[in-house]
Short mmCIF file of C-alpha atoms (C1' of nucleotides) in Angstrom, two decimals:
data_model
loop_
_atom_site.label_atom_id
_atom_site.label_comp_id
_atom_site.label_asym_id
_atom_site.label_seq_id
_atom_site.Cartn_x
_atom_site.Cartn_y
_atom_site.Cartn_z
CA UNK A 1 0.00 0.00 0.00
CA UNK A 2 1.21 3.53 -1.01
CA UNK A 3 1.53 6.33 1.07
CA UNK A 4 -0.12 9.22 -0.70
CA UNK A 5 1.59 12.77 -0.03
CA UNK A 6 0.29 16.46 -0.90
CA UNK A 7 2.82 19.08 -0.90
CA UNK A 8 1.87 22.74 0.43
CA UNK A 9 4.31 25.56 -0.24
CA UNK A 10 4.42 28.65 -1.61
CA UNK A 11 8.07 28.29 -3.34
CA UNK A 12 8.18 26.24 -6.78
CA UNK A 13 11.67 24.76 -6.23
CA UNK A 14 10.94 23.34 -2.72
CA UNK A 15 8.14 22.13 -3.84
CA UNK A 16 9.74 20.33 -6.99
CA UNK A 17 12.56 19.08 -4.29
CA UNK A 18 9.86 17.85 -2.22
CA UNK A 19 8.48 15.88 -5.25
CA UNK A 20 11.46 14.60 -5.78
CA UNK A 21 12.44 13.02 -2.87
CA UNK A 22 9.55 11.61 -2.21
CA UNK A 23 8.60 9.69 -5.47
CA UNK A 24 11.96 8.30 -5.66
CA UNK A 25 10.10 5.90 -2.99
CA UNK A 26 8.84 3.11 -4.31
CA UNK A 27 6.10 3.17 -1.54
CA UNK A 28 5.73 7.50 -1.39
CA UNK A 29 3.49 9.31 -4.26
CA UNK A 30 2.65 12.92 -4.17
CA UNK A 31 -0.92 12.88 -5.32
CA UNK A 32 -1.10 17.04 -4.91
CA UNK A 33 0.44 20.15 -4.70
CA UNK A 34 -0.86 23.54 -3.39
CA UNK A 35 1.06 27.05 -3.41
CA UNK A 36 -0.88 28.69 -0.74
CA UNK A 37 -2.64 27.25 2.58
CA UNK A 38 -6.08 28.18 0.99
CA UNK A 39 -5.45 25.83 -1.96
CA UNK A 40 -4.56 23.00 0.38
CA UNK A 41 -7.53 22.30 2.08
CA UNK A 42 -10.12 21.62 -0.89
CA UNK A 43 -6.88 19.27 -2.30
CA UNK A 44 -6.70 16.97 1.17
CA UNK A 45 -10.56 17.53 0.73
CA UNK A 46 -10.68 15.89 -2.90
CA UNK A 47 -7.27 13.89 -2.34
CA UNK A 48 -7.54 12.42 0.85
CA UNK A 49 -3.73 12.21 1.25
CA UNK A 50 -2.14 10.20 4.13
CA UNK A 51 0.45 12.84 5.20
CA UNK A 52 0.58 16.67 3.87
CA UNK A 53 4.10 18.63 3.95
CA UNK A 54 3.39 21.62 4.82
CA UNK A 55 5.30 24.58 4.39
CA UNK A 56 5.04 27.57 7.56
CA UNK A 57 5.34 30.56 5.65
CA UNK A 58 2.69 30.85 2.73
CA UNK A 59 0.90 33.78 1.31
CA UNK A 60 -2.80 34.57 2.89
CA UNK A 61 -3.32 31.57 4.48
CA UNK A 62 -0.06 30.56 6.51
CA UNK A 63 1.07 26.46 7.46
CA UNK A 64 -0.29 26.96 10.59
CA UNK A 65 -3.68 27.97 10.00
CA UNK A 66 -3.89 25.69 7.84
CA UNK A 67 -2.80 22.73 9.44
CA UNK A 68 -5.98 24.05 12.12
CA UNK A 69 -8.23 23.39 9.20
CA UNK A 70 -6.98 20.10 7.90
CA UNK A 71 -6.55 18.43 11.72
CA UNK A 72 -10.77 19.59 12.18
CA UNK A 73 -11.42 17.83 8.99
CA UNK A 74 -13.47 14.84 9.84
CA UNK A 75 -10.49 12.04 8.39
CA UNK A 76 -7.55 14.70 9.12
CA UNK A 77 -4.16 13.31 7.47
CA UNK A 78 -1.17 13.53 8.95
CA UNK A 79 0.68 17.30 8.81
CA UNK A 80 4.49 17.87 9.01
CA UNK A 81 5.37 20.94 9.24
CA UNK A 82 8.27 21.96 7.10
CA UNK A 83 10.32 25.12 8.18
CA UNK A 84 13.30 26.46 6.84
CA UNK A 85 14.86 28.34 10.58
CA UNK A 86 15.67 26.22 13.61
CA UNK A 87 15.19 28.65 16.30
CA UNK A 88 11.64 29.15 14.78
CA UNK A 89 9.03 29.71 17.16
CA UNK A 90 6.18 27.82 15.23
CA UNK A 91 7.19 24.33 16.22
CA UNK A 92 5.07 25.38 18.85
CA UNK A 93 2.29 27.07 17.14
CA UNK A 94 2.23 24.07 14.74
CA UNK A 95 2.32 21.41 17.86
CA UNK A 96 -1.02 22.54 19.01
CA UNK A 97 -2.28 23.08 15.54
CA UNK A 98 -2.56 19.53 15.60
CA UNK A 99 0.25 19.09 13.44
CA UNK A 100 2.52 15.50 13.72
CA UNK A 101 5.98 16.34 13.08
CA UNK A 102 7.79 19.41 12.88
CA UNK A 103 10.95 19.29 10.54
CA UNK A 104 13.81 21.75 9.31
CA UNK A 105 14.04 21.60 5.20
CA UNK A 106 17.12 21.21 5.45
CA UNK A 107 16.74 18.08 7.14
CA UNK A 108 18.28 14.76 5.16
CA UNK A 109 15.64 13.23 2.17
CA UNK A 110 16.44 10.13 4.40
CA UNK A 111 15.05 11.01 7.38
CA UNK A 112 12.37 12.94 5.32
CA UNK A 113 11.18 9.63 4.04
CA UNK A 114 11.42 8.37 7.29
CA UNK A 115 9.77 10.80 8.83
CA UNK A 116 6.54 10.16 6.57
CA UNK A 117 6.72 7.05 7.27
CA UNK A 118 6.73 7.23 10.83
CA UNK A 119 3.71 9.99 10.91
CA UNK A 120 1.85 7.71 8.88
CA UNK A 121 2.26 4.63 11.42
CA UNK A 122 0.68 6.96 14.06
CA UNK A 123 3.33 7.98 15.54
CA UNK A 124 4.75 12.00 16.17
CA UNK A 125 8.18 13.04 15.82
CA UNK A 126 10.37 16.27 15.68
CA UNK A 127 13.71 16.73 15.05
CA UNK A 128 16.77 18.16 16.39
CA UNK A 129 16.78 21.54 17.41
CA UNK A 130 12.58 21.75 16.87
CA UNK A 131 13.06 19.84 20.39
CA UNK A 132 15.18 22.09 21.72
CA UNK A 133 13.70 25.12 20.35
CA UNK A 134 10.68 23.84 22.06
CA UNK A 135 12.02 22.72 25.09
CA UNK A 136 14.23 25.32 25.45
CA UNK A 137 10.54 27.49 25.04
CA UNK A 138 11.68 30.38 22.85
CA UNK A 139 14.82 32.13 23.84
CA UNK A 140 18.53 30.77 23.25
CA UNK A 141 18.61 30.04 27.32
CA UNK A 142 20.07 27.33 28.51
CA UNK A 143 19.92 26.16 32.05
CA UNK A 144 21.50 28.98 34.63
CA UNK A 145 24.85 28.00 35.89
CA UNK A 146 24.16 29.34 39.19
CA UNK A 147 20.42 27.26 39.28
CA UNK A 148 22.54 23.89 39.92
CA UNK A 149 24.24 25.36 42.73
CA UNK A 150 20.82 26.33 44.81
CA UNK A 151 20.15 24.95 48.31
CA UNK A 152 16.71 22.63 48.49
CA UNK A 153 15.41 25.52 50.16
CA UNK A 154 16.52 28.41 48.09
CA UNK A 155 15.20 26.70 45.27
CA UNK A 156 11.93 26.48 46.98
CA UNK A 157 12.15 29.71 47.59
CA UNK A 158 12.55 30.70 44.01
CA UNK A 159 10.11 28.34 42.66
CA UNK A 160 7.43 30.21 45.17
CA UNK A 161 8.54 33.27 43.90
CA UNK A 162 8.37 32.62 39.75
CA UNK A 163 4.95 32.07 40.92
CA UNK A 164 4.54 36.04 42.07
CA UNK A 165 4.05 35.63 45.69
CA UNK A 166 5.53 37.93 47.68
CA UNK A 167 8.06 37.57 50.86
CA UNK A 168 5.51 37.48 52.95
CA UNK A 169 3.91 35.17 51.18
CA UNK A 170 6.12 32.80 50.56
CA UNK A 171 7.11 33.10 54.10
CA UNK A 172 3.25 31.61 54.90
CA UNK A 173 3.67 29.03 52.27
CA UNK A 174 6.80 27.78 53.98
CA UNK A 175 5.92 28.36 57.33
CA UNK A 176 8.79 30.44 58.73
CA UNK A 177 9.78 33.97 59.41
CA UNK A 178 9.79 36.38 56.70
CA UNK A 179 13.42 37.33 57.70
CA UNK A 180 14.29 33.87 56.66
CA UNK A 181 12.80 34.31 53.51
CA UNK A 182 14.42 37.45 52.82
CA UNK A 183 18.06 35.41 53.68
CA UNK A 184 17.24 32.88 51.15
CA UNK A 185 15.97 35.30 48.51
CA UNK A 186 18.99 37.08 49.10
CA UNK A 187 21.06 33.96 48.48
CA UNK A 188 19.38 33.16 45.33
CA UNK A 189 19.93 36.37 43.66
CA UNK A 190 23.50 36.46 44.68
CA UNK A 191 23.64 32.63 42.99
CA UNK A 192 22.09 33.53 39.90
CA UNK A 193 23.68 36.70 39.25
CA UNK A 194 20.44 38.84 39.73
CA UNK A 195 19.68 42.64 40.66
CA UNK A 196 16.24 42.04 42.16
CA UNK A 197 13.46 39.09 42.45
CA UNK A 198 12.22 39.95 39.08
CA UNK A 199 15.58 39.33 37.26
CA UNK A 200 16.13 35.66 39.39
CA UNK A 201 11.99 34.64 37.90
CA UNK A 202 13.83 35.71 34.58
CA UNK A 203 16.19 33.10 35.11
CA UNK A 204 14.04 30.66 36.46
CA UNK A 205 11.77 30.98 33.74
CA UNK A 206 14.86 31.05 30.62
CA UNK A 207 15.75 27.77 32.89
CA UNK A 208 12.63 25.56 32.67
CA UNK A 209 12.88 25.82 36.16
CA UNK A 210 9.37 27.32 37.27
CA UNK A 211 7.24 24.92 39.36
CA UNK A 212 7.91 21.28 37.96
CA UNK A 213 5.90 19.82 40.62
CA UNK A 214 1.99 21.87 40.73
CA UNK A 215 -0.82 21.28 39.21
CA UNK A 216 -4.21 22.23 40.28
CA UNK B 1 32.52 1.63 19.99
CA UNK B 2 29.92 0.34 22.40
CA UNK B 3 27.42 2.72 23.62
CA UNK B 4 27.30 3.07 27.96
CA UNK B 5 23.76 2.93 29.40
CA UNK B 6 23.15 3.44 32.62
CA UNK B 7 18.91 2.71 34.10
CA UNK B 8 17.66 4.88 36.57
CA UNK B 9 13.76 3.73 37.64
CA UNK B 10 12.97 2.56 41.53
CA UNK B 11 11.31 -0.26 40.29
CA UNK B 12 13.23 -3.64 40.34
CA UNK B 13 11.32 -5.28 37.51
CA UNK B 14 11.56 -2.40 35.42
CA UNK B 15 15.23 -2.03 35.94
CA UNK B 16 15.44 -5.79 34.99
CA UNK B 17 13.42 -5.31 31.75
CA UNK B 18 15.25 -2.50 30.69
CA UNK B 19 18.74 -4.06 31.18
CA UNK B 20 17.67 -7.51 29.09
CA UNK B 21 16.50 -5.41 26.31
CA UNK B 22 19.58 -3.16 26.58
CA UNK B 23 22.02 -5.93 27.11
CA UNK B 24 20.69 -7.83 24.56
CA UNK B 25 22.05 -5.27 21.59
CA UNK B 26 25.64 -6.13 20.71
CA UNK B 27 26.58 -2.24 20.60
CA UNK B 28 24.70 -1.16 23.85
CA UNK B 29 26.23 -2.09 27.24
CA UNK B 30 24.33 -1.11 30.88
CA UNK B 31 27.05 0.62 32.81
CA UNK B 32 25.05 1.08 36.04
CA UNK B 33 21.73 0.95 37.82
CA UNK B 34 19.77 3.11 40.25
CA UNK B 35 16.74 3.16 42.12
CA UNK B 36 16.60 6.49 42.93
CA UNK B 37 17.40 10.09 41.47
CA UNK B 38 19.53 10.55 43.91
CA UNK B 39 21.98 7.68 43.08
CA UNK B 40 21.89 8.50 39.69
CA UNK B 41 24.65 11.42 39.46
CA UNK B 42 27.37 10.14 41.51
CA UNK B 43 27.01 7.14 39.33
CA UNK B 44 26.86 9.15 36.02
CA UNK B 45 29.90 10.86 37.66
CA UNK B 46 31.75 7.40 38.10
CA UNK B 47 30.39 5.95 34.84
CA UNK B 48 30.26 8.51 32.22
CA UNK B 49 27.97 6.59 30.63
CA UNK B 50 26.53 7.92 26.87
CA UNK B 51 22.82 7.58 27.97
CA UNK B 52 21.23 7.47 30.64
CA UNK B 53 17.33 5.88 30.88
CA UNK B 54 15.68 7.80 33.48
CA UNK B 55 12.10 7.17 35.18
CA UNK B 56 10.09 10.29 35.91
CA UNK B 57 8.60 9.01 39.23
CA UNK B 58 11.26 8.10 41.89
CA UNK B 59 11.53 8.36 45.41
CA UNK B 60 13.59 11.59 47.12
CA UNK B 61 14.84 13.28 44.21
CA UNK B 62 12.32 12.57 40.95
CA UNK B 63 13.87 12.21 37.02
CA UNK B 64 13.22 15.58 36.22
CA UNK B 65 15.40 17.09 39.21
CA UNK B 66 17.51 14.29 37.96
CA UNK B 67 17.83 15.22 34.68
CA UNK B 68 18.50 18.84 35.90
CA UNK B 69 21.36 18.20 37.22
CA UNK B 70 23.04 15.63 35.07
CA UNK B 71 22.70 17.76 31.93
CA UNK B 72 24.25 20.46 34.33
CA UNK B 73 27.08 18.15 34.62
CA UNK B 74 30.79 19.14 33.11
CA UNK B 75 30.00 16.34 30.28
CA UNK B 76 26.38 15.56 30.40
CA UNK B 77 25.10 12.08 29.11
CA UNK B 78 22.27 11.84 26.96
CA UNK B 79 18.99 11.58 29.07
CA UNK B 80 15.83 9.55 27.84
CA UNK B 81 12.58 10.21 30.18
CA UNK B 82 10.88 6.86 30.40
CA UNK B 83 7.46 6.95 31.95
CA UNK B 84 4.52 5.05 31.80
CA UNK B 85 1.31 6.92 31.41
CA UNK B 86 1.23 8.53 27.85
CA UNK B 87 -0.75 11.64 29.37
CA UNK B 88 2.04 12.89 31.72
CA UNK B 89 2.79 16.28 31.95
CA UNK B 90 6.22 15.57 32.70
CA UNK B 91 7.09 15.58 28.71
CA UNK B 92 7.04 19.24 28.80
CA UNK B 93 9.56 19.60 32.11
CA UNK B 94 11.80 16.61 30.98
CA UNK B 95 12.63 18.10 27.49
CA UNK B 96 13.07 21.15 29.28
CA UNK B 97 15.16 19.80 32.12
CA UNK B 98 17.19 19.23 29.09
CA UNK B 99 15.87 15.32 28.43
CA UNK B 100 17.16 14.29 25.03
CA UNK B 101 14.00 11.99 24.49
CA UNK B 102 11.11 11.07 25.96
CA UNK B 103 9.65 7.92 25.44
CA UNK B 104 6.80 5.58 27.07
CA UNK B 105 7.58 1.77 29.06
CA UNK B 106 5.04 0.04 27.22
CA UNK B 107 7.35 0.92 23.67
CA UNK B 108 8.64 -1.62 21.52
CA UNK B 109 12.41 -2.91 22.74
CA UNK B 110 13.19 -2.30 18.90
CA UNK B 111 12.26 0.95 19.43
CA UNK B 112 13.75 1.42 22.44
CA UNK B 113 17.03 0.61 21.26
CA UNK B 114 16.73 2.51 18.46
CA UNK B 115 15.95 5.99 20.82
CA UNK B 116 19.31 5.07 22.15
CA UNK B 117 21.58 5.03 19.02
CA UNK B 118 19.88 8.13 17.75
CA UNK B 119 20.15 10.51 21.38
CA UNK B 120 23.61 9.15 21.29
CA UNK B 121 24.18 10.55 17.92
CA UNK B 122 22.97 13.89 18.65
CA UNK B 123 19.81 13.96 17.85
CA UNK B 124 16.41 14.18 19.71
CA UNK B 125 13.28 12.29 19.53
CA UNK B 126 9.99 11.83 21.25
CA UNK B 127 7.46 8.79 20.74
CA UNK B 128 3.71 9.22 19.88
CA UNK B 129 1.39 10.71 21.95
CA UNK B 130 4.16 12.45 23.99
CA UNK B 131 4.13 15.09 21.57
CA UNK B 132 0.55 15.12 21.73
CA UNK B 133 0.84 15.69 25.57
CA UNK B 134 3.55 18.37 25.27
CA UNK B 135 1.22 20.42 22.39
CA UNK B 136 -1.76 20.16 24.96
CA UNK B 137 0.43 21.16 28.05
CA UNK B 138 2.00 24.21 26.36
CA UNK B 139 -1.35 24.90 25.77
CA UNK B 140 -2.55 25.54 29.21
CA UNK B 141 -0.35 28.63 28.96
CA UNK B 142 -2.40 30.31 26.92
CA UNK B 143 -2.05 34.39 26.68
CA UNK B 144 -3.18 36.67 29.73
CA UNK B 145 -6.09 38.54 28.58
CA UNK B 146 -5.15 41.30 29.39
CA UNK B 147 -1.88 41.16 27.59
CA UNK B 148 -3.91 42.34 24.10
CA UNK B 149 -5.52 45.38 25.94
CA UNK B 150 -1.68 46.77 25.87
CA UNK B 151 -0.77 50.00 23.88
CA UNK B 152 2.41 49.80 21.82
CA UNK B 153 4.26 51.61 24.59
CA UNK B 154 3.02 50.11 27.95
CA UNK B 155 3.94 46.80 25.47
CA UNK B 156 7.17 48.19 24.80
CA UNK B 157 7.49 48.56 28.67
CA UNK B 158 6.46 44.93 29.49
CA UNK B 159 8.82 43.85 27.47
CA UNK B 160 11.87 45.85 28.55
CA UNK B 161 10.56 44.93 31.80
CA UNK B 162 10.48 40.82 31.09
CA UNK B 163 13.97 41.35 30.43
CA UNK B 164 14.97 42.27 33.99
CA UNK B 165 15.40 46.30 33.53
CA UNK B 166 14.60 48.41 36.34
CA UNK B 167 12.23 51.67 35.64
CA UNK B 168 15.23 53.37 35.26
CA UNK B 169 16.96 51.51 32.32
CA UNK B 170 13.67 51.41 30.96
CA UNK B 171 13.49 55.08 30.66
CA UNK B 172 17.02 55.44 29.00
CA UNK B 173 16.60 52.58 26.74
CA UNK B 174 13.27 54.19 25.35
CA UNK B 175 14.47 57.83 26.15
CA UNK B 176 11.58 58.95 27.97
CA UNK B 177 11.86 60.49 31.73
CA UNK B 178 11.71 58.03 34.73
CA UNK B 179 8.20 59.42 35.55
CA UNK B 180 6.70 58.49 32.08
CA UNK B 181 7.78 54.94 32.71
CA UNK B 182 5.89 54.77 36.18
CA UNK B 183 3.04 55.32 34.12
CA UNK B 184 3.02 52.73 31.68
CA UNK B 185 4.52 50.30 34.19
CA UNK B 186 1.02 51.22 36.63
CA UNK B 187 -1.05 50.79 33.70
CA UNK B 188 0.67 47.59 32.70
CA UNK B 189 -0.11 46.22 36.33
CA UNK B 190 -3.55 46.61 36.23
CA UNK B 191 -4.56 45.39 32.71
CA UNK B 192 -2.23 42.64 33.70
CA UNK B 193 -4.13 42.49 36.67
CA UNK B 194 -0.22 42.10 38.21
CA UNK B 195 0.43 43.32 42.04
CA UNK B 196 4.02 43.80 41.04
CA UNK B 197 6.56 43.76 38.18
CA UNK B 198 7.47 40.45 39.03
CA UNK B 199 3.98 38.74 38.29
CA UNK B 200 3.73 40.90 35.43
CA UNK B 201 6.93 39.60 33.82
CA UNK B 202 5.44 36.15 35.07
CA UNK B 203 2.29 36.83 33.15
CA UNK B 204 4.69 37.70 29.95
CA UNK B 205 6.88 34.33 30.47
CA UNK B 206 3.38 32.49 30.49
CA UNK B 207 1.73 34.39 27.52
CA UNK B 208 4.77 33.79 25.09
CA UNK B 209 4.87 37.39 25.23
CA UNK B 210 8.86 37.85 25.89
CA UNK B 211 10.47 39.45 23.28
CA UNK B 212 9.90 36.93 20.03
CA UNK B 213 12.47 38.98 17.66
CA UNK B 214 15.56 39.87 19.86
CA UNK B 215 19.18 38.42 20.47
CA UNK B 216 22.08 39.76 21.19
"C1'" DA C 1 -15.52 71.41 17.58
"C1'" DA C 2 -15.69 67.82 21.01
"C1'" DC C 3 -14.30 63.69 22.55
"C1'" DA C 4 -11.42 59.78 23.55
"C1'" DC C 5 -7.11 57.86 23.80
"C1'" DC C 6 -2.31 57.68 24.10
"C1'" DC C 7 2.03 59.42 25.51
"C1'" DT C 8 4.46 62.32 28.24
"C1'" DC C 9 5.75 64.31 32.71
"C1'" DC C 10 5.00 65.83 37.67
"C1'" DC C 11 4.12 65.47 43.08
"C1'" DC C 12 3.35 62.93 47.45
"C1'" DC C 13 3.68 58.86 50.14
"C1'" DA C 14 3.88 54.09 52.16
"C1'" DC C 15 6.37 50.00 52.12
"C1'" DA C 16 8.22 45.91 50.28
"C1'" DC C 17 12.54 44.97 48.76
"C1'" DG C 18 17.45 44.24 48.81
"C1'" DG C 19 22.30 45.11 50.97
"C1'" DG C 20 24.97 45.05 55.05
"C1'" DG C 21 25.91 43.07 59.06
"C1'" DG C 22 25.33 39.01 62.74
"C1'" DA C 23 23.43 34.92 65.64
"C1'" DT C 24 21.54 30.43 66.46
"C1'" DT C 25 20.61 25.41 65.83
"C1'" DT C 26 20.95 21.29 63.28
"C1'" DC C 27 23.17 18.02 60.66
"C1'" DC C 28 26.47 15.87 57.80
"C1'" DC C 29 31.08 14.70 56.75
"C1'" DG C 30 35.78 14.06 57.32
"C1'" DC D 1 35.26 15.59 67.67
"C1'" DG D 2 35.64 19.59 64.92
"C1'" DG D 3 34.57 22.05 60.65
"C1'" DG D 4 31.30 23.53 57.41
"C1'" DA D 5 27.13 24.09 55.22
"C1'" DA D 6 22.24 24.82 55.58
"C1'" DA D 7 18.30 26.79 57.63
"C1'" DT D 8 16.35 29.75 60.77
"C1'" DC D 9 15.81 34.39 62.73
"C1'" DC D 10 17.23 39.35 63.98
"C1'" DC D 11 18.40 44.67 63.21
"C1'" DC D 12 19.45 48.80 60.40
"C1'" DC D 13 18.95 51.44 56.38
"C1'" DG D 14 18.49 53.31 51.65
"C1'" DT D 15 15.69 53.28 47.68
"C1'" DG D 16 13.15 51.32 44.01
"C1'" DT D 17 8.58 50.40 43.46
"C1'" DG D 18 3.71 51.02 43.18
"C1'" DG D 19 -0.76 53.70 44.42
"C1'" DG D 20 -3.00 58.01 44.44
"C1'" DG D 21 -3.71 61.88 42.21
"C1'" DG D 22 -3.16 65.51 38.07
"C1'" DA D 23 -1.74 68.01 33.69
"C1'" DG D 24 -0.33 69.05 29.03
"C1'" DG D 25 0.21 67.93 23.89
"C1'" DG D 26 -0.68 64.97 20.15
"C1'" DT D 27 -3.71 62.17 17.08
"C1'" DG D 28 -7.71 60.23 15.27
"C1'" DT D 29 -12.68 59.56 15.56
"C1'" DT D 30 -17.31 60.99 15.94
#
DNA sequence: AACACCCTCCCCCACACGGGGGATTTCCCG
DNA sequence: CGGGAAATCCCCCGTGTGGGGGAGGGTGTT
């Protein structure tokens, strides 16, 4: 059984690269291609592809919005979302568009292929640095230094605090004086380098640090 | 060149299962075992191994704290999440504790061996509805109302502000007197329905709202 | 013209915050 | 046992912050 492929994007050479790759599988076949987001939908409509490429940036109707229309369609086919940046901030946008895979075009035909193939079995991948763009949310921030080097309590402490409570506050939460708090707060801001609370929830929040551990 | 494994999960049976499918690869070798997060980084200290399987739920310290601070380590191993509910909201703090992968229990030992050459190689992967999860969990951060009720300057402030400058720097950086920039900031407050800058910048971090187009 | 809105700047004031010290107990580790 | 780190609490003090007002100039809408 074939896997049947339609290609969205605005730009004729990636599309024609697209093409490409994919028919030289023996078990791929591109059964559409659409310029614009707005052509795509009435294609997968008349089509019924298994998996849709589908470029982010497009005239009038972008990858995104479309991929929102084609997941709400009643038989939705798969969507990878082809981008050409890494630090691009739609792997998220696309994620929740309903989208399966998220992949950089200058990713290898190999794992292209593979990638299509995978999608189509059901499952959901991303690749490389769409993980870490995600993961790392949207700014190049990697984990503090100074975060690792936190007492159980200080980090606590910050955690209450990327969650806007005040001293005082956090001082009830933990159940001790509000001088303590104010020793630990101090201690935190000297660890991560930070001027006042606000620039330490900065850091906690460029770390992935805030609150691993509520939910309500 | 063999690839080092070491299994962190508090389960015995799991640790068990995980070595005879990880042992049973030619390439892959287990270098070490532990039950609890805790254990795991003096061992990854010892061992230096290449990956490192890591349970989310453990006793004293969990995977994610785990995680934290091996991929704060000098030369950090490559960490795969394993947990067993496909739901978990962990997927989102793993990747960004800095988890390579993230991958269910009930996967396919083909599968799981294959996570491990590919994290090993540099790249990243998660497994089917783990995506899924992490979409729907970025999701609950949708944007603070009040964030589109902003004029172009009080946004201008929030974002100078949700990058840790005082009211000061503010005021130089947009060359406007100190007083104007108590103004926008009190306006900012209330629409953001923020007691302070701090939950403000919060309510930023949360809304995606932090500065999409700026490095430097 | 009148109105609404935004941006700009100003004054007064209370207080939470952060910096500078220091003191105590507990507990772990060598 | 002694040293050190962590956690707790205390005092003083300067100031950045935020709340309460108000006022003028600009622009666009009605």
């Amino acid at each position: 059984m074939t896997l049947r492929v339609v290609i969205a994007d605005d730009e004729d050479l990636i599309r024609a690269g697209l093409r490409i790759i994919v028919e030289a599988e023996p078990d791929l076949t591109v059964v559409g291609e659409a310029a614009d987001g707005a052509e795509v939908v009435p294609m997968v409509r008349q089509q019924r592809p298994d998996v849709v490429l589908m470029d982010v940036r497009m005239p009038s109707v972008d990858g995104i919005q479309a991929t929102r229309l084609l997941t709400a369609l009643a038989e939705p086919p798969k969507v990878i979302v082809v981008t050409t940046f890494d630090n691009d901030d739609y792997v998220y946008d696309a994620l929740r568009a309903g989208a399966s895979g998220f992949l950089l075009k200058r990713t290898r035909p190999a794992d292209l292929v593979q990638a299509i193939r995978v999608v189509s079995a059901g499952d959901s991948l991303l690749f490389p640095s769409a993980v870490r763009a995600l993961a790392v949310s949207r700014a190049g921030a990697r984990p503090h230094p100074g975060i690792a080097r936190l007492t159980a309590r200080e980090a606590d402490v910050l955690r209450l605090m990327a969650r806007g409570l005040s001293n005082a506050e956090i001082a009830g939460e933990l159940v001790v004086g509000g001088e303590t708090i104010k020793s630990h707060v101090g201690n935190v801001l000297a660890k991560l380098n930070a001027r006042d609370r606000t620039q330490a929830v900065i850091a906690a929040y460029e770390s992935g640090f805030h609150s691993p551990a509520d939910h309500r």
